[in-house]
Short mmCIF file of C-alpha atoms in Angstrom, two decimals:
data_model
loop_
_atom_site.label_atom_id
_atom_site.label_comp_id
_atom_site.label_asym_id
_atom_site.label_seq_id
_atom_site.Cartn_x
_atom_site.Cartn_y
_atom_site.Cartn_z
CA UNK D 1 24.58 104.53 129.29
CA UNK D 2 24.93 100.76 129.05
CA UNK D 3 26.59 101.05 125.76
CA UNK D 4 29.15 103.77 126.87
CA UNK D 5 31.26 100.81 128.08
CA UNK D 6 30.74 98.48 125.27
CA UNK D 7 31.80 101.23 122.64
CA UNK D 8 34.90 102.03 124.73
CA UNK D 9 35.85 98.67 124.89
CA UNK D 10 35.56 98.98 120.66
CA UNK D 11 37.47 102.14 120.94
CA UNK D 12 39.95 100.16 122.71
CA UNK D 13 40.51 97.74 120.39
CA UNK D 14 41.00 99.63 117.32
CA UNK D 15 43.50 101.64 118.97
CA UNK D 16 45.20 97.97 119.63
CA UNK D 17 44.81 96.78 116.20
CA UNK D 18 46.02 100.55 115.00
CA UNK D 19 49.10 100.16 117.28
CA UNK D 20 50.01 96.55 115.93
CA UNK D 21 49.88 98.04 112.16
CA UNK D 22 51.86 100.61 112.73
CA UNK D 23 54.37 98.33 114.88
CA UNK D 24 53.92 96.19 111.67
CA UNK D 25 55.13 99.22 109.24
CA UNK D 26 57.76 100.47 111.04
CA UNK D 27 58.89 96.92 111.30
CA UNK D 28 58.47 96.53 107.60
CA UNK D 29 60.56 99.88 106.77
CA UNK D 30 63.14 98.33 109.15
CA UNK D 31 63.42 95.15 107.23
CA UNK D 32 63.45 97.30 104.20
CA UNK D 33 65.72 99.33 105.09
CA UNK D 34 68.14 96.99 106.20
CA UNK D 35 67.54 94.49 103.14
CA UNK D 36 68.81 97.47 101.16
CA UNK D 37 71.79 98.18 103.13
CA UNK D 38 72.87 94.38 102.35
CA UNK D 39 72.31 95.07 98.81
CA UNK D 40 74.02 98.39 98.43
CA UNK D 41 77.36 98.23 96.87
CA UNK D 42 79.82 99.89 98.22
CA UNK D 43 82.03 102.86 96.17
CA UNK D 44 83.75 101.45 93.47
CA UNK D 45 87.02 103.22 94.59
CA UNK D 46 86.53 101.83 98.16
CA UNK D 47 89.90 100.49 99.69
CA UNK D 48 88.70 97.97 101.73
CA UNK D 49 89.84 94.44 101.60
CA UNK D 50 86.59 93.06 101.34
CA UNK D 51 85.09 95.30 98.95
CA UNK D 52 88.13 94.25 96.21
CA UNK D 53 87.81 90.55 97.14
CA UNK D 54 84.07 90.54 97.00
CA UNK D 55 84.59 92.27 93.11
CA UNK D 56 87.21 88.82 92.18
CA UNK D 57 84.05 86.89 93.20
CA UNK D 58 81.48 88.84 91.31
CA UNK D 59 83.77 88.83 88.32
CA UNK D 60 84.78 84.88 88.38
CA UNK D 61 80.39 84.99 88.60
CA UNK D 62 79.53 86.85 85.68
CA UNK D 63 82.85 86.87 83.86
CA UNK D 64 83.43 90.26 83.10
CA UNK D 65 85.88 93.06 83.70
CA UNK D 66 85.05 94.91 87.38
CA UNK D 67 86.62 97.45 86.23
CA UNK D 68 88.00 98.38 89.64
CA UNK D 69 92.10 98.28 88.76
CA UNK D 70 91.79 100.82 85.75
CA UNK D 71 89.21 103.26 88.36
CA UNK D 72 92.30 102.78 90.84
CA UNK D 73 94.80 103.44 88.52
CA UNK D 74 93.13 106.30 87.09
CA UNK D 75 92.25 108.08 90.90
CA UNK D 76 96.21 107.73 91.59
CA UNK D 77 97.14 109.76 88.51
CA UNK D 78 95.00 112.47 90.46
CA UNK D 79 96.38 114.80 93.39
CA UNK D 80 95.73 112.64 96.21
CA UNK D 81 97.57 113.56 99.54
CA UNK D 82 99.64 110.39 101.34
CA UNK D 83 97.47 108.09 103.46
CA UNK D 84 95.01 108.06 100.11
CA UNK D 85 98.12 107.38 97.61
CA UNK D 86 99.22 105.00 100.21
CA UNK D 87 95.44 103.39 100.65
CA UNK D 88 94.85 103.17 96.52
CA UNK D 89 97.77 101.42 96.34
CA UNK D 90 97.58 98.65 98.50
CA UNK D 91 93.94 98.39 96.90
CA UNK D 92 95.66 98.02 93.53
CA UNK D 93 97.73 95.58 94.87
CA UNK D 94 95.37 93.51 95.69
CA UNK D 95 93.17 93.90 92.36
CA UNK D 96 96.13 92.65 90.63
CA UNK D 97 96.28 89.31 92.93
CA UNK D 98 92.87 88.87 92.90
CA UNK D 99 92.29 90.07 89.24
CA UNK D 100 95.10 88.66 87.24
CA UNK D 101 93.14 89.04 83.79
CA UNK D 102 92.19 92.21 84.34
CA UNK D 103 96.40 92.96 85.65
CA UNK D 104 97.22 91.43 82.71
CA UNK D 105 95.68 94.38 80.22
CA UNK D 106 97.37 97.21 82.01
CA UNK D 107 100.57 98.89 80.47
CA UNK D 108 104.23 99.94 81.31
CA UNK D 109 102.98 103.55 81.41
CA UNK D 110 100.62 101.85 84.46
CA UNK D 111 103.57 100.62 85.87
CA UNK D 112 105.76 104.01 85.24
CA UNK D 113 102.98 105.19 87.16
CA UNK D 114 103.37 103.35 90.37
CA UNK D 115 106.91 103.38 90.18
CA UNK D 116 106.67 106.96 89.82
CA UNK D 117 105.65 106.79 93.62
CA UNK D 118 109.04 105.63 94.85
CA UNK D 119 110.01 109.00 94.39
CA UNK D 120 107.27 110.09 97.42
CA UNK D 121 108.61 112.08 100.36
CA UNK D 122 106.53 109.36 102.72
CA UNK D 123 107.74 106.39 103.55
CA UNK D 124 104.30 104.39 103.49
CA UNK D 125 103.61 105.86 100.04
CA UNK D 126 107.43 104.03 99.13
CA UNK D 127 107.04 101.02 100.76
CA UNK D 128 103.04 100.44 99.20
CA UNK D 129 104.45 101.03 95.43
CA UNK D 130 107.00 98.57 96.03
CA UNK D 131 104.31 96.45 97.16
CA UNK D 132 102.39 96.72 94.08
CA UNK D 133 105.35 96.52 91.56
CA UNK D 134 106.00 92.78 93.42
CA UNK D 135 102.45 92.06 93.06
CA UNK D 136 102.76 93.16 88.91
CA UNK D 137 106.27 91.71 88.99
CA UNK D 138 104.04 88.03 88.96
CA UNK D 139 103.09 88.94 85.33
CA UNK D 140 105.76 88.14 82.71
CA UNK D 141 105.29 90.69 80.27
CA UNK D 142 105.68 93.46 83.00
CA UNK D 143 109.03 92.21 84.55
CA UNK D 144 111.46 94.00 82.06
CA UNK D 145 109.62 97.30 82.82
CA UNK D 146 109.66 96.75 86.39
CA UNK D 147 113.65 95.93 86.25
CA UNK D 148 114.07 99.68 84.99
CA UNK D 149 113.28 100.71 88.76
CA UNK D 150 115.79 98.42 90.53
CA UNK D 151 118.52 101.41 90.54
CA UNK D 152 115.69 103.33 92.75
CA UNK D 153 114.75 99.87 95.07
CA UNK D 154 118.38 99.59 95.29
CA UNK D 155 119.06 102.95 96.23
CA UNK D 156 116.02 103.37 98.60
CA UNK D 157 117.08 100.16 100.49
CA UNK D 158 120.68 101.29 101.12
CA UNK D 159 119.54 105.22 102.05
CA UNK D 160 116.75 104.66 104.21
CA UNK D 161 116.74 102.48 107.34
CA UNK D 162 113.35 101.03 107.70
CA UNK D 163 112.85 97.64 108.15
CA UNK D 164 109.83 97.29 106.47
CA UNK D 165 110.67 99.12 103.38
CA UNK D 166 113.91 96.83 103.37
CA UNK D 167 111.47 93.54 103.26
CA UNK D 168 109.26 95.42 100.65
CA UNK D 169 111.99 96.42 98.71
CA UNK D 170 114.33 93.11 98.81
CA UNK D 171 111.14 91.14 98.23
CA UNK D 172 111.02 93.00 95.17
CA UNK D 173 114.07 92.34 93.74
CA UNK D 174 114.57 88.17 95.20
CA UNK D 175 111.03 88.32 92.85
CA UNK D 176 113.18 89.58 89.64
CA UNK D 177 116.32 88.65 87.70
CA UNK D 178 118.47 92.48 87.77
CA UNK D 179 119.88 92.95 84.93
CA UNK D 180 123.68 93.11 84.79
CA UNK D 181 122.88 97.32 84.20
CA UNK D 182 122.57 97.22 87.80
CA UNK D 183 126.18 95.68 88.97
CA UNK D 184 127.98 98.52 89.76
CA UNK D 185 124.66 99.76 92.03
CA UNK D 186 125.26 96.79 93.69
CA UNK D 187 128.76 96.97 94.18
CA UNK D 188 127.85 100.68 96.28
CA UNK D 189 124.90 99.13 98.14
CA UNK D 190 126.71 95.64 99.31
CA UNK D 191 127.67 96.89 102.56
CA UNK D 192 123.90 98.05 103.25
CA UNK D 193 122.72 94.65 102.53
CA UNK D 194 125.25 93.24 104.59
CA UNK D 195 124.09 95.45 107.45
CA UNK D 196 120.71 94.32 106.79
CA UNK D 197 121.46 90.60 106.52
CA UNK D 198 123.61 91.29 110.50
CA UNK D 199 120.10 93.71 111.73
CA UNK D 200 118.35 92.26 114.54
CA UNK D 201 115.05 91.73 112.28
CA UNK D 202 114.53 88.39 110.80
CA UNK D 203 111.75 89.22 108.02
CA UNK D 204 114.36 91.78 106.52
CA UNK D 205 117.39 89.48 107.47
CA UNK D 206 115.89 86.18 105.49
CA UNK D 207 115.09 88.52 102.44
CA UNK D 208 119.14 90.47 102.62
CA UNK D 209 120.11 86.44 102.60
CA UNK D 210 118.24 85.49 99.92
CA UNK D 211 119.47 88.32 97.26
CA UNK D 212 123.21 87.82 98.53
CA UNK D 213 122.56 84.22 97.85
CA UNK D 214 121.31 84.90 94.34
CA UNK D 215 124.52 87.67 93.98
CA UNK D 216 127.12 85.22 94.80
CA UNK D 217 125.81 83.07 91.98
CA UNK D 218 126.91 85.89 89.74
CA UNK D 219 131.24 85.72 89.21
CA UNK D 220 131.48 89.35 88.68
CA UNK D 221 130.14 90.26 92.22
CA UNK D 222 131.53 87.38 94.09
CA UNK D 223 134.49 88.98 95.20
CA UNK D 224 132.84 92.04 96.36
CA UNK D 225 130.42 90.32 98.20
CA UNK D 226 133.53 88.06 100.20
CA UNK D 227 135.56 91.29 100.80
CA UNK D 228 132.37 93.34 102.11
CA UNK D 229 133.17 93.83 105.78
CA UNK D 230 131.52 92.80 108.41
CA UNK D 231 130.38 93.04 112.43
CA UNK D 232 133.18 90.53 114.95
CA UNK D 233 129.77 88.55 115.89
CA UNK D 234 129.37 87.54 112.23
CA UNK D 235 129.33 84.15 113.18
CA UNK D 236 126.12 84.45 115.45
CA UNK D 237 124.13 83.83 112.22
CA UNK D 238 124.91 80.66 111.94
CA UNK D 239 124.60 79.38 116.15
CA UNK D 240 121.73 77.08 116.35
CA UNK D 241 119.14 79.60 118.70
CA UNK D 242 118.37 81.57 115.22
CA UNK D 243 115.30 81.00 113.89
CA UNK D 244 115.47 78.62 111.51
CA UNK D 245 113.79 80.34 108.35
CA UNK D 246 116.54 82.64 108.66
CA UNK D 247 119.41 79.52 109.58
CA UNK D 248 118.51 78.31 106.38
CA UNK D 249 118.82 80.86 104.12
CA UNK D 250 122.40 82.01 105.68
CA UNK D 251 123.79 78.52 105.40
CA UNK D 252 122.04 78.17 101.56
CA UNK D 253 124.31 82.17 101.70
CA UNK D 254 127.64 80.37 102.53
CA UNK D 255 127.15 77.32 100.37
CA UNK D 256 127.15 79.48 97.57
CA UNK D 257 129.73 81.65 98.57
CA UNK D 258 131.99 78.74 98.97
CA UNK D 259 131.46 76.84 95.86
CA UNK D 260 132.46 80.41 94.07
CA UNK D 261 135.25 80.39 95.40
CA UNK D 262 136.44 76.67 94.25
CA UNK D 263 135.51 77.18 91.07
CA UNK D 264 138.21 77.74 88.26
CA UNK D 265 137.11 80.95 87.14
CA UNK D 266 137.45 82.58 90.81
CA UNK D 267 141.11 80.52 91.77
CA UNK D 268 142.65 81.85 88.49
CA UNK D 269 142.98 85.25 90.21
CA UNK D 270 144.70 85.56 93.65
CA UNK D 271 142.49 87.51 95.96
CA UNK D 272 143.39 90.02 98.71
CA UNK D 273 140.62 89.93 101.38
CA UNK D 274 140.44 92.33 104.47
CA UNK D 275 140.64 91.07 108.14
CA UNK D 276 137.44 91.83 108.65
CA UNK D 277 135.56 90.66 105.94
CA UNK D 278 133.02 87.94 104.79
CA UNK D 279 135.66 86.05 103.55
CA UNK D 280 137.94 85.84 106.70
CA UNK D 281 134.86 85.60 108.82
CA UNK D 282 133.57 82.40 107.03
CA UNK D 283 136.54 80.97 105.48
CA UNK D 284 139.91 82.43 107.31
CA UNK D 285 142.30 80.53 109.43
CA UNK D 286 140.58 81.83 112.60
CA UNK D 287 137.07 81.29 111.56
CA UNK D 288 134.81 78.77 113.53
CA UNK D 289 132.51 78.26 111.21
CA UNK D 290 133.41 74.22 111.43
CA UNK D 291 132.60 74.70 115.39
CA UNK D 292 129.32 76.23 113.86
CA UNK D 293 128.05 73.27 111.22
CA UNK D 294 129.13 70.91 113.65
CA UNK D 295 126.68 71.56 116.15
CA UNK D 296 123.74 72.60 113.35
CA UNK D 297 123.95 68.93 112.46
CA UNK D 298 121.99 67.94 115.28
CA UNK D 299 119.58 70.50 114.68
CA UNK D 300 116.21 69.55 115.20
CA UNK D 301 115.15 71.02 112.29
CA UNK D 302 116.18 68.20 109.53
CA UNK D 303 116.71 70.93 106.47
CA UNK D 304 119.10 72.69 108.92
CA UNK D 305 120.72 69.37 108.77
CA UNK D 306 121.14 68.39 105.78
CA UNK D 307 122.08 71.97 104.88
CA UNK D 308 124.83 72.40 107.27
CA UNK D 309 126.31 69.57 105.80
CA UNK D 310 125.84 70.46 102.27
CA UNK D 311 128.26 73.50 103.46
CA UNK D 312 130.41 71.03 105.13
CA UNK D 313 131.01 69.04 101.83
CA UNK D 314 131.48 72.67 100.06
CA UNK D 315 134.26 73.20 102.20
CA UNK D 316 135.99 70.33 101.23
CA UNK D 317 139.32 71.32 99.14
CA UNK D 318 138.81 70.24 95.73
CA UNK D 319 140.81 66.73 94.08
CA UNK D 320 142.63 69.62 91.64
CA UNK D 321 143.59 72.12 94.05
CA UNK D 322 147.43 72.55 95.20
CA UNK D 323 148.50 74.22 98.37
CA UNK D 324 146.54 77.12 98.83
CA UNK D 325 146.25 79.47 101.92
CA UNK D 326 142.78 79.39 101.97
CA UNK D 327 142.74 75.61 101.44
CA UNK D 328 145.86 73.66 102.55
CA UNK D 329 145.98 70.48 102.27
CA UNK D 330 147.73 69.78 105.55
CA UNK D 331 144.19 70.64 107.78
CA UNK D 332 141.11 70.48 106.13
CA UNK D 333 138.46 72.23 108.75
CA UNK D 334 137.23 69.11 109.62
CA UNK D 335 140.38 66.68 109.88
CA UNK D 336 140.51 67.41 113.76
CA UNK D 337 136.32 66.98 114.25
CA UNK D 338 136.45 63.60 112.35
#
């Protein structure tokens, strides 16, 4: 009977030491378990951000093709329903930032592909292709392909009032030289852009200035462009409360326009402008725009500055010019101010 106690206190202990191994396995599995999860790769077709940035690392590692774009660009050719057309191609869009080499070997019939999804009945869909032709638009030997859509951006842009397809889609085209096929488009879609450019969204607004800056470069769209018409407030672009990425880019807008119209080419031809139009509203008897640059030289923002009076000097009437009505010599804009 003496020993009953002594082998229970055994019994006891080997239960103990039992209990701590298996605490010790399950642990173990755990660990294992979890060091595999680490390791496990995720699908190759995955659209997450991380998964496509994490492939740009492995392949800058081993130098080798992922082979994730081409998998993408193959799984869009399938039947995919909107949010996944939409997801593969922001995820393609990213593979070509991240994976310029491997952008570089796809084709025009990849981008025919993507472009082909401008014609989607879903917005997102639209506005993710035009994502990914900016992101291709980067690589030279794609950009003459990717000019064959600018009809379409053009078209979707003026149709469809979104603000965020209007930044994808004017980002797309500031990110191109258009070809002169597309002219008369943009004769049809100025007022649209103009309507943009007045919208009370500055992301779209910056991007609207931008392309009409680059368009009044061009002599066969200038006048279109100064006789588009436009809202009474016009002028509210250019009062010193804007923000000042979008201050900027209008004031770089009417420096352009108004060297156009000093040059030779554009006072060979006398112009007939309506009363409402950019023209009057910027460069008209009644415009305050000088009222305007005057006060955005004391912006605090010193490009604003400097670019107000860049416009200033624009505005001066050229040594060659004779009396003109939108330029007489008797009161230059700034004769009173001085």
């Amino acid at each position: 009977m003496c020993c009953i106690p002594q082998r229970l206190g055994q019994m006891d202990i080997c239960k103990g030491v039992v209990s701590l191994a298996t605490a010790a396995g399950a642990i173990y599995l755990l660990y294992k378990a979890i060091r595999a999860g680490i390791k496990c790769q995720p699908p190759l077709c995955s659209a997450s951000p991380i998964c496509v940035a994490r492939l740009a690392i492995e392949r800058e590692q081993r130098g080798r093709d992922s082979g994730e774009l081409r998998r993408l660009l193959n799984s869009l050719e399938c039947k995919q329903d909107e949010y996944a057309k939409s997801m593969i191609l922001h995820s393609i869009t990213r593979c070509v930032y991240l994976l310029e080499s491997e952008a570089s070997t796809c084709t025009n019939d990849d981008i025919t592909l993507v472009g082909s999804m401008l014609d989607d009945k879903d917005n997102s869909v639209k506005i993710q292709a035009l994502n990914t032709l900016k992101a291709f638009s980067g690589i030279r030997k794609f950009r003459l392909k990717i000019q064959e859509h600018s009809i379409k951006v053009l078209e979707l842009i003026s149709t469809i009032w979104d603000s965020e397809l209007h930044i994808a889609g004017l980002r797309l085209l500031n990110n191109l030289p258009l070809p002169d096929f597309a002219h008369p488009q943009l004769r049809r879609v100025m007022p649209a852009l103009m309507e943009i450019l007045q919208a009370d969204y500055i992301l779209a607004q910056v991007q609207a200035a931008q392309l009409l800056s680059n368009l009044a470069q061009k002599n066969d769209l200038l006048y279109d462009i100064l006789n588009c018409q436009v809202h009474s407030n016009f002028l509210n672009l250019f009062q010193s409360a804007q923000p000042g990425s979008l201050l900027h880019e209008v004031l770089v807008f009417a420096e352009r326009l108004s060297e156009g119209r000093s040059s030779p080419h554009y006072r060979a031809v006398k112009w007939h402008y309506n009363e409402q139009s950019v023209h009057e509203a910027l460069f008209g008897d009644d415009s305050r725009l000088a009222d305007r640059l005057l006060a955005l030289v004391i912006h605090p923002e010193e490009d604003i500055q400097i670019q107000a009076c860049k416009v200033i000097v624009s505005l001066q009437c050229p040594q060659d010019v004779g009396v003109r009505p939108s330029c007489p010599p008797s009161h230059s804009y700034f004769n009173n101010a001085e």
